[in-house]
Amino acid sequence: MINLMEPSLWRTQAFINGVWCNARAQKTFAVENPATGEIIAQVADVGVAETREAITAAAQAQLDWAQKTAAERSQLLRSWFNLVMHHQEDLAQILTLEQGKPLAEARGEIAYGASYIEWFAEEAKRIYGDVIAPPSADQRILVIKQPVGVVAAITPWNFPCAMLARKIAPALAAGCTIVAKPAAETPLSALALAFLAQQAGIPAGVINVVTGTDSAAIGAELTENTLVRKLSFTGSTAVGKQLIQQCAADVKRITLELGGNAPFIVFDDADLDAAVAGAMASKFRNAGQTCVCANRFYVHRPVYALFSEKLTLMMQSLLVGNGAEANTTIGPLISLKAIKKVQALVDDAIAQGARIAYQTKLEITQQGYFYPPTLLLDVAADSALTQQEIFGPVAALIPFDTEEDAIQLANNTEVGLAAYCYTRDAKRIKNLSDKLETGMVGINTGLISNAMAPFGGIKQSGWGREGSHYGIDDYVNIKYLCERF
Ligand code: SIN
């Protein structure tokens, strides 16, 4: 089924305190290939008891880990990064098999995830404090930064490597230890990463991975156990809100990267070919299953028809299929449930007057959760498609007349993760940069994610930032020392 150059990367047991272990009750759960519906692995289905064990191990390991010098932590992260890149091809194969994205994208995700490890290996050495001018001459004010402690990380299935790496790497750089709960759909990438961390020499207990299907029970333990000092979660806004409530009992710190509903605004002065290329990259990355995917296209009325023609032309080159096959550019969605959700949004938009301008004809013989890339025109500005995350390869185009209309439409949502705009007008760029209510804005680009930049949202898209030099802030406490002489 899969031929790995390094077969030991294929792990199906949980990783607790440096030990690969089965669930106490010997329970397992099936992991499916979304491109074929085949069961590819049976993975340890751990529960509350094992999660508690992992948290205790992380708490015991944390003091020693924090005692290491920044240079030592940096070196171990660097070794992990080197191993991840060395095994990029195997890791990409595992990722495609369990998640479905095309191999080229999977290779990209491994490099993207690894770039967070590399970045935070470097940032580990740059966690600076401060000396502040005191109110009197016999005083000194110092600010030091200390690790938060044990971190719980709950990660999604759409980027099984990168989302985990961008939580574990800053946590470890800061001197925290971690218990990670990957999505049950995609645990294999997380386990392979943990295996490489072990090979890199990261000590037992510093990284723990609990695999399981009872997300509610595991999540409750991760949020209610007082040894855990912080939660970092990537996933839906609905689950994020629930986790906030659960973390309230002992006022845990939280980083939340929640849902998005990115507007993609194209003005009549834009380079339309560049805008179409950006639209393709933003919309169809991971078959549209990305929090920062363009969700709603607002196109200036004078170029609306031309933009949709050009987009249709580009969409005709998309090849839907099994991500493991060389030519595939769009893989399956993660599940049948995902297909049904996308279809319901499309049906609703059509019922409100939208029309399908282009839809790829699927020529797939195998079972699998494929959805055809679809272009919808004349979408009602208030349809569910414009208010919910589509999480599928559907582009919805809506015309607008003025810059202020576009901004108003773009901001008309409860979430605020990413936005994109294409224009050559510097004054307009300034206005959009000021007024778009999102944590990130792509200006004449459809791709904004990288380890150097602060990734995160405002409004109901979450709290905190991941990546960049700001990313470490979420894993340290500030302590102020008031010295008197
Ligand atoms: C996400 O979909 O949550 C993350 C996407 C990215 O890092 O670009």
XYZ file of C-alpha atoms and ligand atoms in Angstrom:
493
model
C 0.000 0.000 0.000
C 2.858 2.399 0.831
C 6.534 1.869 0.272
C 8.536 4.007 2.642
C 12.300 4.410 2.397
C 12.286 4.507 6.208
C 9.559 2.020 7.248
C 9.871 2.913 10.949
C 8.141 6.241 10.197
C 4.894 4.260 10.011
C 3.735 4.451 13.646
C 0.333 3.416 14.904
C 0.839 3.612 18.679
C 0.469 6.645 20.880
C 3.672 8.313 22.107
C 3.712 8.928 25.846
C 6.785 9.721 27.943
C 9.088 8.521 25.196
C 7.319 5.160 24.903
C 5.219 3.913 21.984
C 2.120 2.428 23.547
C -1.239 0.872 22.797
C -4.481 1.985 24.389
C -4.901 0.358 27.801
C -8.103 -1.265 26.586
C -6.229 -2.355 23.422
C -8.800 -0.364 21.428
C -7.872 0.905 17.982
C -9.518 3.082 15.362
C -9.366 2.924 11.594
C -7.663 5.580 9.474
C -9.024 5.875 5.972
C -7.551 7.024 2.676
C -10.080 9.666 1.536
C -9.116 9.060 -2.102
C -10.147 5.397 -2.038
C -12.133 4.787 1.131
C -9.621 2.058 2.050
C -8.558 1.497 5.647
C -4.835 2.219 5.757
C -4.086 1.746 9.464
C -5.469 0.838 12.858
C -4.229 3.337 15.441
C -4.233 3.205 19.245
C -7.509 4.665 20.490
C -6.436 6.156 23.809
C -8.679 7.937 26.280
C -8.624 9.978 29.451
C -6.302 7.723 31.477
C -3.545 7.777 28.862
C -4.008 11.508 28.300
C -3.545 12.076 32.033
C -0.401 9.946 31.913
C 0.915 12.037 29.037
C 0.210 15.269 30.922
C 1.998 13.982 34.032
C 4.971 12.958 31.890
C 5.037 16.390 30.247
C 4.908 18.088 33.656
C 7.781 15.955 34.957
C 9.897 16.605 31.880
C 9.226 20.338 31.813
C 11.614 21.490 34.560
C 14.639 19.749 33.020
C 13.667 20.923 29.557
C 13.384 24.510 30.718
C 16.755 24.176 32.498
C 18.497 23.444 29.219
C 20.204 26.429 27.703
C 18.473 28.110 24.804
C 21.350 26.942 22.617
C 20.763 23.311 23.638
C 17.030 23.515 22.892
C 17.833 25.247 19.631
C 20.268 22.502 18.637
C 17.721 19.748 19.325
C 15.074 21.575 17.300
C 17.577 22.045 14.483
C 18.342 18.280 14.509
C 14.597 17.574 14.339
C 14.242 20.000 11.413
C 17.112 18.267 9.575
C 15.495 14.856 10.056
C 12.085 16.087 8.888
C 13.607 17.497 5.707
C 15.719 14.371 5.214
C 12.523 12.280 5.299
C 10.409 14.802 3.370
C 9.428 12.311 0.670
C 8.296 9.579 3.086
C 6.435 12.088 5.232
C 4.697 13.470 2.131
C 3.631 9.963 1.116
C 2.110 9.369 4.563
C 0.401 12.764 4.496
C -1.169 12.208 1.078
C -2.314 8.734 2.031
C -4.205 9.861 5.124
C -5.233 13.385 4.118
C -5.627 13.203 0.346
C -3.790 16.325 -0.877
C -1.661 15.916 -4.025
C 1.901 14.758 -3.398
C 3.404 18.030 -4.604
C 1.313 19.887 -2.014
C 2.179 17.313 0.636
C 5.890 17.815 -0.025
C 5.229 21.545 0.272
C 3.439 21.052 3.566
C 6.335 19.030 5.012
C 8.746 21.822 4.050
C 6.292 24.420 5.395
C 5.928 22.549 8.712
C 9.692 22.063 8.930
C 10.220 25.788 8.346
C 8.425 26.477 11.659
C 10.797 24.071 13.419
C 13.788 25.789 11.832
C 12.423 29.243 12.583
C 11.797 28.497 16.254
C 15.147 26.682 16.576
C 16.560 30.120 15.798
C 14.052 32.094 17.876
C 14.864 29.925 20.941
C 18.052 31.978 21.251
C 16.238 35.297 20.906
C 13.786 35.315 23.791
C 14.796 38.657 25.219
C 13.803 40.366 28.431
C 13.906 44.070 29.193
C 15.389 46.680 31.534
C 12.995 49.567 32.167
C 13.687 53.034 33.578
C 12.549 52.907 37.254
C 10.555 55.588 39.133
C 13.445 56.159 41.624
C 17.250 56.053 41.425
C 17.621 53.196 43.925
C 15.439 50.843 41.913
C 15.879 48.631 38.883
C 13.066 47.163 36.850
C 13.816 43.942 35.009
C 11.513 41.915 32.793
C 12.229 38.237 32.252
C 10.336 35.703 30.139
C 9.643 32.222 31.420
C 8.048 29.175 29.794
C 4.315 28.867 30.379
C 4.719 25.176 31.354
C 2.836 22.198 29.960
C 1.014 22.973 26.714
C -1.861 21.032 25.193
C -2.171 21.206 21.410
C -5.229 20.132 19.457
C -4.608 20.068 15.724
C -6.794 19.646 12.623
C -6.773 17.209 9.711
C -6.277 19.746 6.905
C -2.565 20.364 7.649
C -1.560 17.379 9.799
C 2.150 18.229 9.731
C 2.328 22.019 9.575
C -0.258 22.825 12.250
C 1.438 20.489 14.703
C 4.933 21.777 13.922
C 3.889 25.378 14.373
C 2.627 24.635 17.872
C 5.300 22.199 19.073
C 8.272 24.213 17.790
C 7.578 27.523 19.615
C 6.499 25.634 22.738
C 9.772 23.709 22.884
C 11.830 26.768 21.969
C 10.346 28.619 24.942
C 11.031 25.735 27.358
C 7.528 24.278 27.473
C 6.631 20.614 27.026
C 3.603 19.443 25.104
C 0.790 16.920 24.822
C -0.578 16.916 21.282
C -3.897 15.491 20.151
C -3.939 15.218 16.343
C -7.234 14.851 14.489
C -8.436 11.248 14.380
C -8.636 11.459 10.570
C -4.876 12.115 10.263
C -2.827 10.801 13.203
C -0.068 9.138 11.156
C 1.780 12.324 10.175
C 1.846 13.462 13.805
C 3.224 10.122 14.964
C 5.910 10.138 12.263
C 6.942 13.639 13.356
C 7.123 12.504 16.980
C 9.272 9.548 15.923
C 11.726 11.921 14.237
C 11.749 14.172 17.304
C 12.706 11.121 19.355
C 15.457 10.271 16.839
C 16.681 13.862 17.075
C 17.278 13.345 20.804
C 14.407 15.387 22.214
C 14.034 13.846 25.699
C 11.186 11.579 26.817
C 8.090 13.434 27.988
C 8.890 16.674 26.153
C 6.619 15.741 23.224
C 3.681 13.388 23.775
C 1.089 12.425 21.170
C -2.272 11.025 22.220
C -4.288 9.490 19.403
C -7.961 8.827 19.921
C -11.513 9.180 18.723
C -13.123 10.405 21.918
C -12.133 14.016 21.258
C -14.610 15.357 23.813
C -13.163 13.279 26.678
C -9.528 13.846 25.675
C -10.248 17.548 25.149
C -11.888 17.747 28.577
C -8.814 16.232 30.238
C -6.470 18.535 28.323
C -8.457 21.606 29.290
C -9.423 20.680 32.858
C -6.182 19.114 34.111
C -4.509 21.834 36.171
C -1.013 20.645 35.204
C -1.745 21.974 31.721
C -1.047 25.701 31.663
C -1.942 26.502 28.113
C -4.011 25.276 25.196
C -3.248 25.892 21.547
C -6.056 24.915 19.193
C -6.582 25.109 15.450
C -10.075 24.253 14.280
C -13.610 25.529 14.049
C -14.919 28.616 15.827
C -17.697 26.527 17.415
C -15.229 24.125 19.057
C -12.949 27.036 19.945
C -15.747 28.692 21.913
C -16.372 25.467 23.795
C -12.673 25.133 24.631
C -12.592 28.713 25.932
C -15.340 27.779 28.388
C -13.522 24.633 29.440
C -10.284 26.555 29.980
C -12.049 29.189 32.078
C -12.085 27.049 35.242
C -8.362 27.509 35.898
C -7.882 30.483 33.569
C -5.562 28.666 31.172
C -3.832 30.672 28.532
C -5.166 29.971 25.051
C -4.045 30.413 21.470
C -6.879 29.889 19.000
C -6.649 29.757 15.238
C -10.296 29.413 14.295
C -12.452 29.602 11.213
C -12.046 32.109 8.408
C -14.214 33.478 5.615
C -11.671 35.217 3.444
C -12.869 37.838 0.958
C -10.848 38.061 -2.270
C -11.378 41.492 -3.806
C -10.442 42.255 -7.411
C -10.513 45.890 -8.603
C -10.759 47.043 -12.191
C -7.213 48.446 -12.091
C -5.707 45.078 -11.072
C -3.415 42.913 -13.153
C -6.195 40.424 -13.939
C -3.894 37.561 -14.907
C -2.067 37.911 -11.608
C -5.415 38.089 -9.800
C -6.586 34.877 -11.466
C -3.308 33.127 -10.616
C -3.679 34.313 -6.997
C -7.301 33.186 -6.937
C -6.343 29.707 -8.133
C -3.602 29.394 -5.515
C -5.737 30.697 -2.691
C -8.992 28.929 -3.563
C -7.800 25.495 -4.662
C -4.898 24.846 -2.263
C -5.774 21.610 -0.448
C -9.026 21.396 -2.466
C -10.270 24.510 -0.715
C -9.912 22.978 2.754
C -7.875 25.794 4.260
C -8.840 28.374 6.869
C -7.254 31.133 4.779
C -8.772 29.987 1.464
C -10.558 32.644 -0.572
C -14.169 32.012 0.415
C -15.931 34.879 -1.404
C -14.752 36.653 -4.536
C -15.853 40.283 -4.827
C -15.112 41.505 -8.342
C -15.406 45.103 -9.584
C -18.314 45.163 -12.026
C -16.313 46.458 -15.064
C -14.021 43.378 -14.932
C -16.487 40.837 -13.540
C -17.139 39.031 -16.847
C -13.497 39.050 -17.931
C -12.280 37.794 -14.535
C -14.800 34.936 -14.563
C -13.779 33.978 -18.122
C -10.110 33.927 -17.205
C -10.814 31.986 -14.006
C -12.876 29.427 -15.938
C -9.991 28.950 -18.353
C -7.560 28.294 -15.527
C -9.992 25.996 -13.729
C -10.168 23.829 -16.822
C -6.582 22.789 -16.146
C -7.405 21.343 -12.690
C -7.085 17.591 -12.529
C -9.116 15.929 -9.787
C -7.937 12.546 -8.562
C -5.972 10.503 -6.090
C -3.252 12.753 -4.661
C -0.756 9.905 -4.968
C -1.005 10.040 -8.775
C 1.539 12.282 -10.428
C -0.739 14.628 -12.416
C -3.395 15.242 -9.771
C -3.806 18.879 -8.758
C -6.976 18.517 -6.656
C -7.374 15.643 -4.212
C -10.486 14.441 -2.406
C -12.272 16.147 0.452
C -11.710 14.560 3.835
C -15.045 12.723 4.167
C -18.499 12.131 2.797
C -19.832 14.536 5.425
C -17.584 17.254 3.958
C -18.990 16.629 0.478
C -22.544 16.845 1.747
C -21.821 20.135 3.492
C -20.310 21.703 0.355
C -23.172 20.410 -1.799
C -25.758 21.847 0.595
C -24.084 25.291 0.391
C -24.013 25.146 -3.414
C -27.666 24.007 -3.592
C -28.689 26.825 -1.287
C -26.820 29.422 -3.398
C -28.442 28.101 -6.580
C -31.868 28.227 -4.933
C -31.133 31.916 -4.291
C -30.327 32.664 -7.925
C -26.674 31.658 -8.399
C -25.701 29.737 -11.523
C -22.899 27.309 -12.252
C -20.601 28.938 -14.803
C -18.139 26.055 -14.795
C -17.842 22.679 -13.124
C -15.129 20.087 -13.697
C -16.438 16.795 -15.025
C -15.217 14.087 -12.677
C -13.682 11.120 -14.451
C -12.836 8.985 -11.460
C -13.466 5.311 -11.241
C -12.369 4.713 -7.650
C -14.419 5.335 -4.531
C -13.370 8.455 -2.703
C -14.641 11.799 -1.505
C -14.206 13.878 -4.635
C -15.989 17.146 -5.288
C -15.713 18.882 -8.673
C -14.139 22.356 -8.757
C -17.076 24.683 -9.348
C -17.444 28.331 -10.337
C -20.661 30.038 -9.268
C -21.767 33.397 -10.650
C -24.408 35.832 -9.424
C -24.174 34.535 -5.867
C -26.476 36.438 -3.495
C -24.350 38.599 -1.218
C -26.049 37.207 1.888
C -26.243 33.514 0.952
C -24.893 30.897 3.360
C -21.978 30.372 0.987
C -20.726 33.858 1.820
C -21.272 33.481 5.561
C -19.875 30.007 6.219
C -16.496 28.447 5.463
C -17.055 26.430 2.284
C -14.036 24.149 2.850
C -14.294 22.822 -0.679
C -13.259 23.750 -4.250
C -16.111 26.147 -4.922
C -15.468 29.717 -6.084
C -18.388 32.112 -5.547
C -18.250 35.394 -7.515
C -20.159 38.506 -6.489
C -19.917 41.862 -8.319
C -19.428 45.186 -6.522
C -19.541 48.823 -7.619
C -17.446 50.942 -5.254
C -14.426 50.513 -2.999
C -16.519 51.238 0.087
C -19.100 48.608 -1.010
C -16.314 46.034 -1.323
C -14.976 46.837 2.139
C -18.433 46.704 3.647
C -19.156 43.317 2.005
C -15.756 41.962 3.047
C -16.235 42.979 6.686
C -19.788 41.693 6.879
C -18.866 38.517 8.777
C -18.264 37.498 12.376
C -14.798 36.145 11.607
C -11.616 37.898 10.514
C -8.708 35.649 9.580
C -7.450 36.573 6.101
C -8.427 38.859 3.224
C -6.969 39.359 -0.231
C -7.104 42.290 -2.623
C -5.778 42.953 -6.084
C -5.240 46.544 -7.176
C -2.415 48.740 -8.483
C -3.623 51.873 -6.690
C -1.391 52.791 -3.729
C -4.032 54.962 -2.053
C -6.557 52.139 -2.324
C -4.038 49.689 -0.848
C -3.608 52.005 2.148
C -7.379 52.312 2.589
C -7.912 48.541 2.379
C -4.998 47.834 4.730
C -6.555 50.186 7.268
C -10.160 49.056 6.953
C -10.243 45.311 6.299
C -11.127 43.603 9.571
C -8.796 40.604 9.415
C -5.535 39.541 11.039
C -3.841 39.058 7.666
C -4.183 40.768 4.285
C -2.685 39.507 1.034
C -2.106 42.451 -1.301
C -1.641 41.312 -4.893
C -0.905 37.796 -3.660
C -3.043 34.757 -2.907
C -0.469 33.032 -0.709
C 0.414 34.587 2.642
C 1.525 31.710 4.884
C 5.141 31.418 5.977
C 7.053 30.855 9.209
C 8.415 34.414 9.353
C 4.971 36.054 9.426
C 2.439 36.273 12.280
C -0.439 33.966 11.369
C -3.719 34.597 13.175
C -7.050 36.319 13.183
C -9.263 38.872 14.875
C -13.008 38.842 15.686
C -14.185 35.217 15.986
C -11.135 33.903 14.136
C -9.167 33.586 17.321
C -6.519 34.814 19.725
C -2.758 34.963 19.462
C -0.312 34.534 16.627
C 1.644 31.592 15.294
C 4.988 31.891 13.506
C 7.226 34.991 13.383
C 8.969 36.514 16.389
C 5.520 37.188 17.866
C 4.798 33.437 17.895
C 6.969 32.812 20.927
C 4.966 35.325 23.019
C 2.112 32.831 23.303
C 4.395 30.374 25.119
C 6.092 32.636 27.676
C 4.993 34.418 30.816
C 6.326 37.878 31.505
C 7.738 38.309 34.990
C 8.602 41.778 36.267
C 11.348 42.023 38.904
C 11.456 45.155 41.042
C 14.902 45.468 42.631
C 15.715 48.008 45.348
C 19.316 48.777 46.303
C -5.166 26.505 8.194
O -5.896 26.208 7.285
O -5.562 26.480 9.362
C -3.735 26.903 8.002
C -3.371 27.261 6.643
C -1.989 27.844 6.521
O -1.153 27.747 7.423
O -1.728 28.440 5.487
